[in-house]
Structures are given as C-alpha cells and as structure tokens.
C-alpha cells in the first residue's frame, strides 16, 4: 500500500509467542516500500532470532543499549530520531506496563521514552493471553497509554497459543500492515460517512441456480478500504464475493439486486458519499422456482422470463438528497468499447456528478485497472495501476469535490 512507501519504521519486538508474526510483518513492510530497523528485547530473542529479522529487514538488528556500533553509544537517541514511527509488535503485557510507567531499563523501552513525542508516533500491537488482556491492570494500562497518545491497535480474537480461546492474540501481519497504511494516510474524509456497493449480484432461478457476472468486488473493496484510510466511516454493501472485509469497515452481505437496494436504502441517510461500484444484474428471472427446475424429458430447455432490476444508483441519485448534492453520488460504468462516449452519456442518464468508466472485460477479477473519471468539467484519466492505488486516487478526487 503506497502510504508506507518511503517510510522509515522502527519495528520493536518484545517477548511473546506472536513474535513469529513479526517476521512476516517485517517482510510485508519492506515489500510495501518501507525501510525497517528492527529492535528486539532480550525476551523477544527467546522467541525469534535477530538473524531472521536482519535477513528480512536487510539491516543489523539492535538488541542492547550498550551496542558499541553507534559512535556516540546512544542507539536509543539515534534510532528514534530518524524514524517516521515506532511500531512495537508484539507488545507484551509487561512491555505495555513498562511504557506506561516510562521505564527504560533496556533499549526498546528506553527508545520509546526518548522519542520526540510530537514527531515520532508510537504504535503498539498488543499480544497476550486472554486473562492477561482482560486483567484490570492491563485495561488500565491500555486506557492510560491511549490517553498518553500511544496508538494501541486492536487485538485479535480466537484460539491462543496457550490453548485458551478469547481476546488478546496479536493481529495478523496483513491486518497490522493495513492499520499502518491507514495510519499514514491523510485524513481527507475525517468525520464523513461513505456508503459503497461492491461485487456482482446473484439472481436466483431456483434454489440451486442463478445468474450472476464475473465481478470480483476487488475495486469496491479497495474503494471502501481507501475511504476508511482517509478517516471516513464506511459501510460496504457486498454481493457474493470471496474477499476479506477491509479493516474498520462495516460490511453488509447481500445476494440479489433487490436486497442490495434495501441495504443501500437502510444506510444511505447517514451517508455523505455514495459510491456504486457493484456490477448489478440488469435483469432477474421473473419467477424464482421454489424447487429445482428438472428436465422434463422433452429435450427442450425451460423458458425463462426476465424482469428488469431496480437501478440502485439512479434511485439514490434521484432522491432529494442526491438531487440537492447533500449526498455526493459516484457511479461506475463497465463498458467494452467507446469508453469516453458511453461514460459521458451514462453520467447524464444516471444523474450523478461523477461517473468512473472502465473496460469491464479488462478489469473483472484483475488486481490492476485504469479509470476514466468523467464529471461536468470533462474527463480525467487515472492510468493503469493497482486497484488499491486507483481507489486512493479516486477518494482523493472525491474529497476535493465535497
Ligand atoms: N447500477 C445500479 N443498479 C443497477 C444497474 C447499475 O446501481 N440495476 C449502477 C452500477 O453500480 C454502476 C452504474 O450503475 O455504478 C452503471 O452500471 P452499468 O452496469 O455500467 O450500467 P447500466 O445502467 O447497467 O447500463 P448498461 O448495462 O446498459 O451499460
């Protein structure tokens, strides 16, 4: 994710079994374009070797405040001054307690205490047994650390290394990566509410068959993620897709176009922006048979009648809030040819201020795309890039229109 490109992060590991996930996190951060300086506590070295993290980060790892490689012998000052943020993952219960009290008896806590507090944010990913996480001491520590300006990430829920089940696992590496990417994104939609539709719809013919299309939902999910990264409250109404929910986004799963419309109408009043990326089926079978349609032996296929589905985008855009501009509506156009002409005509037909054209066959299921943004002032191309990068560019464009 591009917001991490060029960032320099100190990745601190304290002692916890979740340290194995930090190796993956380190690798993912480097892949995202960040430089990573790893600092480990002595306890962390019981779980993960410095050799592993040196190999993954491409930099020697610091484990002691007495490290003689630093000319001035002040690793805690030097390392923290050059960082865009310090990320402690895993942050053990003991390490959180140390941070809270400003203790500084080894390099990592010393460095956290010595960091310029207004310039170098401290982000921690707690990791501990569920009883430790629920203990009033930890609850107090987390609340006070947040009040002190430390960014305490959520914990995961589920089976723990100790065999118990509950809250307290460290988030997975990809979840921490997403939270860090969001942390660095400019908060251009702070306080705004955004509603997004994504994916195909599925229109049943009978209990086991239906018609749908090849939309993967990737673009809509990327748009929802980008809006959340920009600080918005995001509701994502998703047709049947196989994608994880972007972090921090409220997801409503639907199947058919009519269900999608109902879900949209239930959430649209709270929204400032509506972005319709879903590839909604234009027609549905007039009747969905209650039982499986069987061959009747005649060799003839069953005849199916179709009826048109409601146009979700047009319905919302033509509502009083859509017409007045209180709700900023954005549509997508999946075309196969003559992109500019079709997108321009469709924008007027749907009555939306912004329509985003793309070539359907070239984008469905892919990770990359190119977009054509058409509004009343003309057309603007976002050239081929990852859907996530395009989503960030689109959200930036939308934020300027509000
Ligand atoms: N859309 C919608 N509800 C529908 C059909 C489309 O909300 N029943 C929205 C899509 O989410 C997209 C925009 O309208 O934002 C354009 O969708 P598209 O399928 O490209 O256009 P159609 O209106 O279906 O026109 P056509 O298929 O004739 O190109």
Short mmCIF file of C-alpha atoms and ligand atoms in Angstrom, two decimals:
data_model
loop_
_atom_site.label_atom_id
_atom_site.label_comp_id
_atom_site.label_asym_id
_atom_site.label_seq_id
_atom_site.Cartn_x
_atom_site.Cartn_y
_atom_site.Cartn_z
CA UNK A 1 0.00 0.00 0.00
CA UNK A 2 1.51 3.19 -1.19
CA UNK A 3 1.22 5.22 2.04
CA UNK A 4 4.02 3.09 3.52
CA UNK A 5 6.39 3.63 0.60
CA UNK A 6 9.43 5.64 1.68
CA UNK A 7 8.56 5.50 5.37
CA UNK A 8 11.25 4.54 7.86
CA UNK A 9 9.90 2.44 10.70
CA UNK A 10 11.48 1.08 13.82
CA UNK A 11 9.91 -2.32 14.40
CA UNK A 12 10.26 -3.29 18.05
CA UNK A 13 9.70 -6.82 19.28
CA UNK A 14 9.04 -7.57 22.92
CA UNK A 15 8.72 -11.10 24.29
CA UNK A 16 5.72 -13.07 23.13
CA UNK A 17 4.93 -16.11 21.01
CA UNK A 18 3.35 -13.74 18.45
CA UNK A 19 6.91 -12.68 17.55
CA UNK A 20 6.75 -15.21 14.71
CA UNK A 21 4.18 -12.96 13.03
CA UNK A 22 6.62 -10.05 13.23
CA UNK A 23 8.90 -11.75 10.75
CA UNK A 24 6.07 -11.72 8.24
CA UNK A 25 5.18 -8.14 9.17
CA UNK A 26 8.79 -7.07 8.63
CA UNK A 27 8.82 -8.66 5.22
CA UNK A 28 5.46 -7.13 4.27
CA UNK A 29 6.59 -3.64 5.34
CA UNK A 30 9.72 -3.92 3.21
CA UNK A 31 7.60 -5.14 0.30
CA UNK A 32 5.32 -2.11 0.78
CA UNK A 33 8.35 0.14 0.27
CA UNK A 34 9.22 1.00 3.88
CA UNK A 35 12.66 0.68 5.42
CA UNK A 36 12.61 -1.23 8.68
CA UNK A 37 15.02 -1.05 11.59
CA UNK A 38 14.39 -3.90 13.99
CA UNK A 39 14.98 -3.56 17.73
CA UNK A 40 14.42 -6.59 19.96
CA UNK A 41 14.22 -7.00 23.71
CA UNK A 42 16.09 -9.82 25.37
CA UNK A 43 12.77 -11.61 25.93
CA UNK A 44 11.94 -11.33 22.20
CA UNK A 45 15.18 -13.13 21.39
CA UNK A 46 13.81 -16.20 23.19
CA UNK A 47 11.09 -16.39 20.53
CA UNK A 48 12.75 -15.20 17.32
CA UNK A 49 16.38 -14.79 16.33
CA UNK A 50 17.92 -11.49 15.36
CA UNK A 51 19.42 -13.31 12.35
CA UNK A 52 15.94 -13.90 10.90
CA UNK A 53 14.92 -10.28 11.26
CA UNK A 54 18.26 -8.99 9.97
CA UNK A 55 17.80 -11.11 6.85
CA UNK A 56 14.21 -9.90 6.34
CA UNK A 57 14.87 -6.22 7.04
CA UNK A 58 18.28 -6.09 5.38
CA UNK A 59 19.69 -4.25 8.40
CA UNK A 60 21.56 -5.34 11.51
CA UNK A 61 19.19 -5.72 14.45
CA UNK A 62 19.69 -3.80 17.70
CA UNK A 63 19.19 -5.71 20.94
CA UNK A 64 21.06 -3.70 23.57
CA UNK A 65 21.51 -0.13 24.69
CA UNK A 66 25.20 -0.95 25.12
CA UNK A 67 25.61 -1.57 21.37
CA UNK A 68 29.11 -0.27 20.51
CA UNK A 69 28.36 0.09 16.81
CA UNK A 70 26.94 3.55 17.48
CA UNK A 71 29.75 6.13 17.56
CA UNK A 72 28.13 8.05 20.40
CA UNK A 73 26.86 4.84 22.05
CA UNK A 74 23.34 6.25 22.06
CA UNK A 75 21.32 3.87 19.92
CA UNK A 76 18.13 4.94 21.73
CA UNK A 77 18.57 8.53 20.51
CA UNK A 78 19.90 7.81 17.04
CA UNK A 79 17.34 5.17 16.07
CA UNK A 80 14.33 7.11 17.30
CA UNK A 81 15.30 10.44 15.67
CA UNK A 82 15.30 9.03 12.13
CA UNK A 83 12.00 7.08 12.41
CA UNK A 84 8.62 8.06 10.96
CA UNK A 85 7.08 5.85 13.64
CA UNK A 86 7.98 3.20 16.17
CA UNK A 87 5.85 0.07 15.88
CA UNK A 88 6.04 -2.41 18.75
CA UNK A 89 4.68 -5.79 17.65
CA UNK A 90 4.27 -7.86 19.66
CA UNK A 91 3.75 -5.57 22.63
CA UNK A 92 3.57 -7.89 25.65
CA UNK A 93 1.58 -7.09 28.79
CA UNK A 94 4.86 -6.44 30.56
CA UNK A 95 6.06 -4.11 27.83
CA UNK A 96 2.81 -2.09 27.94
CA UNK A 97 3.23 -1.76 31.71
CA UNK A 98 6.79 -0.55 31.21
CA UNK A 99 5.70 2.02 28.63
CA UNK A 100 3.00 3.25 30.97
CA UNK A 101 5.48 3.91 33.74
CA UNK A 102 8.15 5.37 31.48
CA UNK A 103 10.59 2.66 32.45
CA UNK A 104 13.77 2.50 30.42
CA UNK A 105 15.88 -0.44 31.51
CA UNK A 106 16.55 -1.88 28.05
CA UNK A 107 16.92 -0.45 24.54
CA UNK A 108 13.34 -0.72 23.23
CA UNK A 109 11.57 0.92 26.18
CA UNK A 110 14.42 3.42 26.51
CA UNK A 111 13.98 4.37 22.85
CA UNK A 112 10.19 4.71 23.21
CA UNK A 113 10.68 7.04 26.17
CA UNK A 114 13.39 9.03 24.41
CA UNK A 115 11.49 9.54 21.15
CA UNK A 116 10.41 13.10 20.26
CA UNK A 117 6.78 12.58 21.24
CA UNK A 118 5.30 15.09 18.76
CA UNK A 119 7.24 13.84 15.78
CA UNK A 120 7.58 10.09 16.19
CA UNK A 121 4.27 8.32 16.83
CA UNK A 122 4.32 5.13 18.86
CA UNK A 123 2.06 2.32 17.63
CA UNK A 124 1.72 -0.89 19.62
CA UNK A 125 0.15 -4.24 18.69
CA UNK A 126 -0.69 -5.97 21.98
CA UNK A 127 -0.27 -9.75 22.25
CA UNK A 128 -1.09 -11.78 25.32
CA UNK A 129 -3.24 -14.45 26.92
CA UNK A 130 -6.93 -13.54 27.21
CA UNK A 131 -6.85 -13.35 31.04
CA UNK A 132 -3.87 -11.01 30.88
CA UNK A 133 -5.71 -8.86 28.32
CA UNK A 134 -8.85 -8.73 30.50
CA UNK A 135 -6.97 -8.11 33.72
CA UNK A 136 -7.89 -4.71 35.22
CA UNK A 137 -4.19 -3.81 35.29
CA UNK A 138 -3.91 -4.25 31.50
CA UNK A 139 -7.24 -2.47 30.93
CA UNK A 140 -5.96 0.48 32.96
CA UNK A 141 -2.61 0.44 31.16
CA UNK A 142 -4.19 0.41 27.70
CA UNK A 143 -6.60 3.23 28.58
CA UNK A 144 -3.80 5.36 30.01
CA UNK A 145 -1.45 4.66 27.10
CA UNK A 146 -4.18 5.80 24.70
CA UNK A 147 -4.68 8.92 26.81
CA UNK A 148 -0.91 9.49 26.58
CA UNK A 149 -1.16 9.48 22.77
CA UNK A 150 0.07 5.94 22.10
CA UNK A 151 -1.78 4.26 19.21
CA UNK A 152 -2.88 0.93 20.63
CA UNK A 153 -4.05 -1.38 17.85
CA UNK A 154 -6.88 -3.84 18.40
CA UNK A 155 -6.21 -7.40 19.40
CA UNK A 156 -7.40 -10.44 17.51
CA UNK A 157 -9.90 -12.92 18.81
CA UNK A 158 -9.75 -16.70 18.77
CA UNK A 159 -7.59 -19.66 19.65
CA UNK A 160 -4.45 -18.77 21.56
CA UNK A 161 -1.06 -20.47 21.69
CA UNK A 162 -1.79 -21.47 25.31
CA UNK A 163 -4.85 -23.44 24.17
CA UNK A 164 -7.41 -20.97 25.53
CA UNK A 165 -9.82 -19.01 23.34
CA UNK A 166 -10.61 -15.32 23.62
CA UNK A 167 -9.31 -11.80 23.01
CA UNK A 168 -5.62 -10.99 23.12
CA UNK A 169 -3.93 -12.59 20.12
CA UNK A 170 -1.79 -10.23 18.13
CA UNK A 171 -3.39 -9.17 14.85
CA UNK A 172 -2.14 -10.98 11.78
CA UNK A 173 0.70 -9.37 9.83
CA UNK A 174 -1.59 -8.30 6.97
CA UNK A 175 -4.03 -6.71 9.42
CA UNK A 176 -1.26 -4.72 11.11
CA UNK A 177 0.01 -3.71 7.67
CA UNK A 178 -3.45 -2.41 6.77
CA UNK A 179 -3.72 -0.48 10.04
CA UNK A 180 -0.28 1.06 9.50
CA UNK A 181 -1.15 2.03 5.91
CA UNK A 182 -4.33 3.67 7.25
CA UNK A 183 -2.37 5.42 9.99
CA UNK A 184 -0.18 7.23 7.46
CA UNK A 185 -2.98 8.12 5.03
CA UNK A 186 -4.08 11.78 5.01
CA UNK A 187 -7.42 12.07 6.81
CA UNK A 188 -9.21 13.87 3.99
CA UNK A 189 -12.61 12.31 4.77
CA UNK A 190 -12.41 12.60 8.54
CA UNK A 191 -15.89 12.70 10.06
CA UNK A 192 -17.61 11.81 6.75
CA UNK A 193 -19.74 8.76 6.16
CA UNK A 194 -19.34 6.78 2.94
CA UNK A 195 -21.59 4.04 1.54
CA UNK A 196 -20.14 1.69 -1.10
CA UNK A 197 -21.69 -1.12 -3.14
CA UNK A 198 -19.40 -3.84 -4.49
CA UNK A 199 -19.31 -7.14 -6.32
CA UNK A 200 -21.85 -8.84 -8.54
CA UNK A 201 -25.42 -9.63 -7.61
CA UNK A 202 -26.87 -13.14 -7.84
CA UNK A 203 -30.37 -13.57 -9.19
CA UNK A 204 -31.87 -16.95 -8.36
CA UNK A 205 -33.67 -19.11 -10.96
CA UNK A 206 -34.33 -21.88 -8.48
CA UNK A 207 -32.75 -22.92 -5.15
CA UNK A 208 -29.53 -24.14 -6.79
CA UNK A 209 -29.08 -21.97 -9.90
CA UNK A 210 -28.98 -18.34 -10.76
CA UNK A 211 -27.43 -15.71 -12.97
CA UNK A 212 -24.53 -13.53 -11.93
CA UNK A 213 -21.45 -11.96 -13.54
CA UNK A 214 -17.67 -12.02 -13.28
CA UNK A 215 -17.24 -9.00 -10.99
CA UNK A 216 -14.80 -9.93 -8.19
CA UNK A 217 -15.63 -6.96 -5.94
CA UNK A 218 -11.95 -6.00 -5.73
CA UNK A 219 -12.43 -2.42 -6.90
CA UNK A 220 -15.31 -1.75 -4.49
CA UNK A 221 -13.45 -3.29 -1.58
CA UNK A 222 -10.40 -1.19 -2.46
CA UNK A 223 -12.61 1.93 -2.54
CA UNK A 224 -14.10 1.06 0.86
CA UNK A 225 -10.61 0.49 2.28
CA UNK A 226 -9.33 3.79 0.83
CA UNK A 227 -12.30 5.70 2.27
CA UNK A 228 -11.66 4.17 5.69
CA UNK A 229 -7.96 5.01 5.43
CA UNK A 230 -9.00 8.60 4.69
CA UNK A 231 -10.83 8.73 8.01
CA UNK A 232 -14.42 8.05 6.85
CA UNK A 233 -16.96 5.79 8.49
CA UNK A 234 -17.61 3.23 5.79
CA UNK A 235 -20.47 0.84 5.11
CA UNK A 236 -19.84 -1.68 2.36
CA UNK A 237 -22.82 -3.48 0.82
CA UNK A 238 -21.31 -6.52 -0.87
CA UNK A 239 -22.75 -9.02 -3.29
CA UNK A 240 -21.42 -12.60 -3.22
CA UNK A 241 -17.61 -12.28 -3.31
CA UNK A 242 -14.66 -14.10 -1.75
CA UNK A 243 -12.82 -11.16 -0.21
CA UNK A 244 -11.89 -10.30 3.38
CA UNK A 245 -13.62 -7.25 4.84
CA UNK A 246 -11.32 -4.21 4.84
CA UNK A 247 -10.29 -3.33 8.39
CA UNK A 248 -12.58 -0.91 10.16
CA UNK A 249 -15.32 -1.18 7.52
CA UNK A 250 -18.90 -2.22 8.33
CA UNK A 251 -19.96 -4.89 5.84
CA UNK A 252 -23.48 -5.92 4.85
CA UNK A 253 -23.68 -9.05 2.68
CA UNK A 254 -26.46 -9.39 0.12
CA UNK A 255 -27.23 -11.63 -2.85
CA UNK A 256 -29.76 -10.04 -5.20
CA UNK A 257 -30.15 -6.55 -6.65
CA UNK A 258 -33.32 -6.03 -4.63
CA UNK A 259 -31.54 -6.98 -1.41
CA UNK A 260 -28.72 -4.63 -2.37
CA UNK A 261 -31.21 -1.80 -2.89
CA UNK A 262 -32.84 -2.49 0.50
CA UNK A 263 -29.46 -2.48 2.25
CA UNK A 264 -28.46 0.73 0.49
CA UNK A 265 -31.73 2.46 1.41
CA UNK A 266 -31.27 1.37 5.03
CA UNK A 267 -27.86 3.08 5.23
CA UNK A 268 -27.95 5.93 2.74
CA UNK A 269 -29.50 8.56 5.01
CA UNK A 270 -26.37 8.61 7.17
CA UNK A 271 -24.03 8.90 4.19
CA UNK A 272 -22.35 11.97 2.70
CA UNK A 273 -20.96 10.00 -0.25
CA UNK A 274 -22.45 7.04 -2.15
CA UNK A 275 -20.12 5.10 -4.44
CA UNK A 276 -21.78 2.43 -6.59
CA UNK A 277 -19.08 0.08 -7.83
CA UNK A 278 -21.31 -3.03 -7.87
CA UNK A 279 -21.96 -4.81 -11.14
CA UNK A 280 -25.68 -5.12 -10.51
CA UNK A 281 -27.54 -7.62 -12.71
CA UNK A 282 -29.78 -5.63 -15.02
CA UNK A 283 -32.41 -8.39 -15.14
CA UNK A 284 -33.58 -11.20 -12.90
CA UNK A 285 -35.72 -14.25 -13.67
CA UNK A 286 -39.35 -13.17 -13.33
CA UNK A 287 -40.03 -16.14 -11.09
CA UNK A 288 -37.53 -17.96 -8.91
CA UNK A 289 -38.82 -21.54 -8.72
CA UNK A 290 -39.16 -22.82 -5.18
CA UNK A 291 -37.89 -26.23 -6.20
CA UNK A 292 -35.08 -27.20 -8.53
CA UNK A 293 -36.21 -26.98 -12.16
CA UNK A 294 -35.96 -30.54 -13.56
CA UNK A 295 -35.55 -31.73 -17.13
CA UNK A 296 -38.97 -32.78 -18.37
CA UNK A 297 -37.69 -35.31 -20.94
CA UNK A 298 -38.78 -33.22 -23.93
CA UNK A 299 -35.22 -32.12 -24.71
CA UNK A 300 -36.41 -28.53 -24.62
CA UNK A 301 -34.88 -26.03 -22.17
CA UNK A 302 -37.26 -24.32 -19.75
CA UNK A 303 -38.34 -20.90 -20.90
CA UNK A 304 -37.31 -18.13 -18.59
CA UNK A 305 -38.90 -14.70 -18.43
CA UNK A 306 -36.85 -11.80 -17.13
CA UNK A 307 -37.81 -8.57 -15.45
CA UNK A 308 -35.64 -5.51 -15.00
CA UNK A 309 -33.98 -4.94 -11.65
CA UNK A 310 -34.25 -1.60 -9.86
CA UNK A 311 -31.44 0.80 -10.73
CA UNK A 312 -29.87 1.38 -7.32
CA UNK A 313 -27.60 4.24 -8.34
CA UNK A 314 -30.32 6.10 -10.24
CA UNK A 315 -32.79 5.61 -7.36
CA UNK A 316 -30.36 7.11 -4.87
CA UNK A 317 -29.11 9.86 -7.21
CA UNK A 318 -32.69 10.95 -7.94
CA UNK A 319 -33.69 11.06 -4.26
CA UNK A 320 -33.99 14.57 -2.77
CA UNK A 321 -30.56 14.35 -1.07
CA UNK A 322 -28.98 13.08 -4.28
CA UNK A 323 -30.51 15.82 -6.39
CA UNK A 324 -29.60 18.59 -3.92
CA UNK A 325 -25.99 17.40 -3.66
CA UNK A 326 -26.28 16.73 0.09
CA UNK A 327 -25.39 13.19 -0.94
CA UNK A 328 -22.49 13.05 -3.43
CA UNK A 329 -23.18 10.13 -5.79
CA UNK A 330 -20.49 8.35 -7.78
CA UNK A 331 -21.21 5.64 -10.32
CA UNK A 332 -19.03 3.23 -12.24
CA UNK A 333 -19.51 2.26 -15.86
CA UNK A 334 -18.30 -1.12 -17.04
CA UNK A 335 -18.03 -0.81 -20.82
CA UNK A 336 -16.49 -2.90 -23.55
CA UNK A 337 -15.76 -0.08 -26.04
CA UNK A 338 -16.06 3.69 -26.68
CA UNK A 339 -15.36 4.38 -23.02
CA UNK A 340 -15.49 8.18 -23.10
CA UNK A 341 -18.74 8.37 -25.08
CA UNK A 342 -20.54 5.71 -23.02
CA UNK A 343 -19.31 7.07 -19.68
CA UNK A 344 -20.30 10.62 -20.59
CA UNK A 345 -23.78 9.55 -21.71
CA UNK A 346 -24.28 7.27 -18.71
CA UNK A 347 -23.33 10.04 -16.28
CA UNK A 348 -26.13 12.20 -17.62
CA UNK A 349 -28.58 9.29 -17.73
CA UNK A 350 -27.89 8.35 -14.11
CA UNK A 351 -27.87 11.99 -12.99
CA UNK A 352 -24.65 11.75 -10.96
CA UNK A 353 -21.90 14.38 -10.61
CA UNK A 354 -19.11 11.83 -11.16
CA UNK A 355 -19.04 8.64 -13.21
CA UNK A 356 -15.98 6.39 -13.36
CA UNK A 357 -15.54 4.49 -16.61
CA UNK A 358 -13.55 1.31 -17.01
CA UNK A 359 -13.31 -1.50 -19.52
CA UNK A 360 -15.23 -4.40 -17.98
CA UNK A 361 -13.53 -7.36 -19.65
CA UNK A 362 -10.10 -5.88 -18.83
CA UNK A 363 -10.83 -5.32 -15.16
CA UNK A 364 -13.16 -8.06 -13.84
CA UNK A 365 -11.14 -10.22 -11.45
CA UNK A 366 -7.85 -8.37 -12.07
CA UNK A 367 -5.69 -6.60 -9.47
CA UNK A 368 -4.90 -3.72 -11.82
CA UNK A 369 -7.13 -1.35 -13.72
CA UNK A 370 -7.26 2.06 -15.40
CA UNK A 371 -10.05 4.55 -14.77
CA UNK A 372 -11.65 7.42 -16.64
CA UNK A 373 -13.24 9.99 -14.30
CA UNK A 374 -15.98 11.96 -16.03
CA UNK A 375 -17.68 14.95 -14.43
CA UNK A 376 -19.23 18.16 -15.70
CA UNK A 377 -15.81 19.72 -16.30
CA UNK A 378 -14.67 16.88 -18.56
CA UNK A 379 -12.67 13.65 -18.42
CA UNK A 380 -9.60 12.77 -16.42
CA UNK A 381 -7.62 9.53 -16.80
CA UNK A 382 -6.14 7.57 -13.92
CA UNK A 383 -3.62 5.36 -15.73
CA UNK A 384 -3.05 1.63 -15.15
CA UNK A 385 -2.23 0.92 -11.52
CA UNK A 386 -3.24 -1.40 -8.71
CA UNK A 387 -6.92 -1.14 -7.77
CA UNK A 388 -5.86 -0.01 -4.29
CA UNK A 389 -3.74 2.83 -5.68
CA UNK A 390 -6.59 3.83 -8.02
CA UNK A 391 -9.05 3.73 -5.13
CA UNK A 392 -6.85 6.09 -3.11
CA UNK A 393 -6.62 8.45 -6.11
CA UNK A 394 -10.41 8.29 -6.60
CA UNK A 395 -11.09 9.02 -2.92
CA UNK A 396 -8.68 11.96 -3.11
CA UNK A 397 -10.58 13.27 -6.15
CA UNK A 398 -13.96 12.83 -4.42
CA UNK A 399 -12.78 14.53 -1.21
CA UNK A 400 -11.90 17.63 -3.26
CA UNK A 401 -15.45 17.80 -4.65
CA UNK A 402 -17.17 17.86 -1.24
N1 LIG B 1 -26.18 0.23 -11.22
C1 LIG B 1 -27.07 0.15 -10.16
N2 LIG B 1 -28.18 -0.64 -10.28
C2 LIG B 1 -28.44 -1.28 -11.43
C3 LIG B 1 -27.54 -1.19 -12.52
C4 LIG B 1 -26.41 -0.40 -12.38
O1 LIG B 1 -26.82 0.72 -9.11
N3 LIG B 1 -29.52 -2.01 -11.54
C5 LIG B 1 -25.01 1.11 -11.06
C6 LIG B 1 -23.69 0.39 -11.05
O2 LIG B 1 -23.30 0.06 -9.73
C7 LIG B 1 -22.77 1.42 -11.66
C8 LIG B 1 -23.65 2.17 -12.63
O3 LIG B 1 -24.97 1.94 -12.19
O4 LIG B 1 -22.32 2.35 -10.72
C9 LIG B 1 -23.54 1.76 -14.08
O5 LIG B 1 -23.66 0.37 -14.20
P1 LIG B 1 -23.54 -0.32 -15.63
O6 LIG B 1 -23.83 -1.78 -15.48
O7 LIG B 1 -22.26 0.08 -16.29
O8 LIG B 1 -24.68 0.41 -16.43
P2 LIG B 1 -26.17 0.09 -16.69
O9 LIG B 1 -27.01 1.13 -16.07
O10 LIG B 1 -26.48 -1.31 -16.34
O11 LIG B 1 -26.22 0.28 -18.26
P3 LIG B 1 -25.77 -0.70 -19.48
O12 LIG B 1 -25.70 -2.09 -18.91
O13 LIG B 1 -26.82 -0.50 -20.46
O14 LIG B 1 -24.43 -0.20 -19.94
#
